[in-house]
Amino acid sequence: MNTFKTQRGTLLSACDCDHIPDGDDLKRIALAASDYQVATLNPTFAQVHGGVEALRHDLFLFVEQWLRELEIKTAAR
């Protein structure tokens, strides 16, 4: 199983987004995408948070998890 490469990714994976129905995965993707975008523009942010490639890895890992969840929901119908 893939693991997150940044502390931010690990924290996002554990966040509770119950107040947004079916929004946990999408909210995590949006926050990880925001982190990645900021890291590409701000070298200091990137360095402090594990680097651009590590943030990109975590973003894509959230997307993979979301796609797997969609497959499970689609198969259950």
Coordinates of N, CA and C in Angstrom, one line a residue:
M1 N 0.8 -1.2 0.0 CA 0.0 0.0 0.0 C 0.9 1.2 0.0
N2 N 0.5 2.2 -0.8 CA 1.3 3.5 -0.8 C 1.0 4.3 0.4
T3 N 2.0 5.0 0.9 CA 1.9 5.8 2.0 C 2.2 7.3 1.7
F4 N 1.7 8.2 2.5 CA 1.9 9.6 2.2 C 3.4 9.9 2.5
K5 N 3.9 10.9 1.8 CA 5.3 11.3 1.9 C 5.5 12.5 2.7
T6 N 4.3 13.2 3.0 CA 4.4 14.4 3.8 C 3.5 14.3 5.0
Q7 N 3.9 15.1 6.0 CA 3.0 15.2 7.2 C 1.7 15.8 6.9
R8 N 1.6 16.7 6.0 CA 0.4 17.3 5.5 C -0.5 16.3 4.9
G9 N 0.0 15.4 4.1 CA -0.8 14.3 3.5 C -1.3 13.4 4.6
T10 N -0.5 13.0 5.5 CA -0.9 12.2 6.6 C -2.0 12.8 7.4
L11 N -1.9 14.1 7.7 CA -2.9 14.8 8.5 C -4.2 14.9 7.7
L12 N -4.1 15.2 6.4 CA -5.3 15.3 5.6 C -6.0 13.9 5.5
S13 N -5.3 12.9 5.4 CA -5.9 11.5 5.3 C -6.7 11.2 6.5
A14 N -6.4 11.8 7.7 CA -7.1 11.5 8.9 C -8.2 12.6 9.2
C15 N -8.3 13.6 8.4 CA -9.3 14.6 8.7 C -10.7 14.1 8.6
D16 N -11.6 14.6 9.4 CA -13.0 14.2 9.5 C -13.8 15.3 8.8
C17 N -14.4 15.0 7.6 CA -15.1 15.9 6.8 C -16.6 15.6 6.8
D18 N -17.1 15.1 8.0 CA -18.5 14.6 8.0 C -19.5 15.7 7.7
H19 N -19.2 16.9 7.8 CA -20.2 18.0 7.6 C -20.4 18.2 6.1
I20 N -19.6 17.5 5.2 CA -19.8 17.6 3.8 C -20.2 16.2 3.3
P21 N -21.4 15.9 2.9 CA -21.8 14.6 2.5 C -21.0 14.1 1.3
D22 N -20.4 12.9 1.4 CA -19.6 12.3 0.3 C -18.5 13.3 -0.1
G23 N -18.1 14.2 0.7 CA -17.1 15.2 0.3 C -15.7 14.9 0.9
D24 N -15.5 13.9 1.7 CA -14.2 13.7 2.3 C -13.1 13.6 1.3
D25 N -13.3 12.7 0.3 CA -12.2 12.5 -0.7 C -12.0 13.8 -1.5
L26 N -13.1 14.4 -2.0 CA -12.9 15.6 -2.8 C -12.3 16.8 -2.0
K27 N -12.7 16.9 -0.8 CA -12.1 18.0 0.0 C -10.6 17.7 0.2
R28 N -10.2 16.5 0.5 CA -8.8 16.1 0.6 C -8.0 16.4 -0.7
I29 N -8.6 16.1 -1.8 CA -8.0 16.3 -3.1 C -7.8 17.8 -3.3
A30 N -8.8 18.6 -3.0 CA -8.8 20.0 -3.2 C -7.7 20.7 -2.3
L31 N -7.6 20.2 -1.1 CA -6.6 20.8 -0.2 C -5.2 20.3 -0.6
A32 N -5.0 19.1 -1.0 CA -3.7 18.6 -1.5 C -3.3 19.3 -2.8
A33 N -4.3 19.6 -3.6 CA -4.0 20.3 -4.9 C -3.5 21.7 -4.6
S34 N -4.2 22.3 -3.6 CA -3.8 23.7 -3.2 C -2.4 23.7 -2.6
D35 N -2.1 22.7 -1.8 CA -0.7 22.6 -1.2 C 0.3 22.4 -2.4
Y36 N 0.0 21.6 -3.3 CA 0.9 21.3 -4.4 C 1.1 22.6 -5.3
Q37 N 0.0 23.3 -5.5 CA 0.1 24.5 -6.3 C 1.0 25.6 -5.6
V38 N 0.7 25.8 -4.3 CA 1.5 26.7 -3.6 C 3.0 26.3 -3.6
A39 N 3.2 25.0 -3.4 CA 4.6 24.6 -3.4 C 5.3 24.8 -4.7
T40 N 4.6 24.8 -5.9 CA 5.2 25.0 -7.1 C 5.6 26.5 -7.3
L41 N 4.9 27.3 -6.5 CA 5.2 28.8 -6.7 C 6.0 29.3 -5.5
N42 N 6.2 28.6 -4.4 CA 6.9 29.1 -3.3 C 7.9 28.0 -2.8
P43 N 9.1 28.2 -3.1 CA 10.1 27.2 -2.7 C 10.3 27.0 -1.2
T44 N 10.0 28.1 -0.4 CA 10.1 27.9 1.0 C 9.0 27.0 1.5
F45 N 7.8 27.3 1.1 CA 6.7 26.4 1.4 C 7.0 25.0 1.0
A46 N 7.5 24.8 -0.2 CA 7.8 23.4 -0.6 C 8.8 22.8 0.3
Q47 N 9.8 23.5 0.6 CA 10.9 22.9 1.4 C 10.4 22.5 2.8
V48 N 9.6 23.4 3.4 CA 9.1 23.2 4.8 C 8.2 22.0 4.8
H49 N 7.5 21.7 3.7 CA 6.4 20.7 3.7 C 6.8 19.5 2.9
G50 N 8.1 19.2 2.7 CA 8.5 17.9 2.1 C 8.9 18.0 0.7
G51 N 8.7 19.1 0.0 CA 9.1 19.2 -1.4 C 8.0 19.0 -2.4
V52 N 8.2 19.6 -3.5 CA 7.1 19.6 -4.6 C 6.8 18.2 -5.0
E53 N 7.8 17.3 -5.2 CA 7.5 16.0 -5.6 C 6.7 15.2 -4.6
A54 N 7.0 15.4 -3.3 CA 6.3 14.6 -2.2 C 4.9 15.1 -2.1
L55 N 4.7 16.4 -2.3 CA 3.3 16.9 -2.3 C 2.5 16.4 -3.5
R56 N 3.2 16.4 -4.6 CA 2.5 15.8 -5.8 C 2.2 14.4 -5.6
H57 N 3.1 13.6 -5.0 CA 2.8 12.2 -4.7 C 1.6 12.1 -3.9
D58 N 1.5 12.9 -2.8 CA 0.3 12.8 -1.9 C -1.0 13.2 -2.6
L59 N -0.9 14.2 -3.4 CA -2.1 14.6 -4.2 C -2.6 13.4 -5.1
F60 N -1.7 12.8 -5.8 CA -2.1 11.7 -6.7 C -2.5 10.5 -5.9
L61 N -2.0 10.3 -4.7 CA -2.5 9.2 -3.9 C -3.9 9.5 -3.4
F62 N -4.3 10.7 -3.1 CA -5.7 11.0 -2.8 C -6.6 10.8 -4.0
V63 N -6.1 11.1 -5.2 CA -6.9 10.9 -6.4 C -7.1 9.4 -6.6
E64 N -6.1 8.6 -6.4 CA -6.2 7.2 -6.6 C -7.2 6.6 -5.6
Q65 N -7.2 7.1 -4.3 CA -8.1 6.6 -3.3 C -9.5 6.9 -3.7
W66 N -9.7 8.1 -4.2 CA -11.1 8.6 -4.6 C -11.6 7.7 -5.8
L67 N -10.7 7.4 -6.8 CA -11.1 6.6 -7.9 C -11.5 5.2 -7.5
R68 N -10.7 4.6 -6.5 CA -11.1 3.3 -6.0 C -12.4 3.3 -5.3
E69 N -12.7 4.4 -4.5 CA -14.0 4.5 -3.9 C -15.1 4.6 -4.9
L70 N -14.9 5.4 -5.9 CA -15.9 5.5 -7.0 C -16.2 4.1 -7.6
E71 N -15.1 3.3 -7.9 CA -15.3 2.0 -8.4 C -16.1 1.1 -7.5
I72 N -15.9 1.2 -6.2 CA -16.6 0.4 -5.2 C -18.1 0.8 -5.2
K73 N -18.3 2.1 -5.2 CA -19.7 2.6 -5.2 C -20.5 2.2 -6.5
T74 N -19.8 2.3 -7.6 CA -20.4 1.9 -8.9 C -20.7 0.4 -9.0
A75 N -19.8 -0.4 -8.5 CA -19.9 -1.8 -8.5 C -21.1 -2.3 -7.6
A76 N -21.3 -1.5 -6.6 CA -22.4 -1.9 -5.6 C -23.8 -1.6 -6.1
R77 N -23.9 -0.8 -7.2 CA -25.2 -0.4 -7.7 C -25.8 -1.5 -8.5

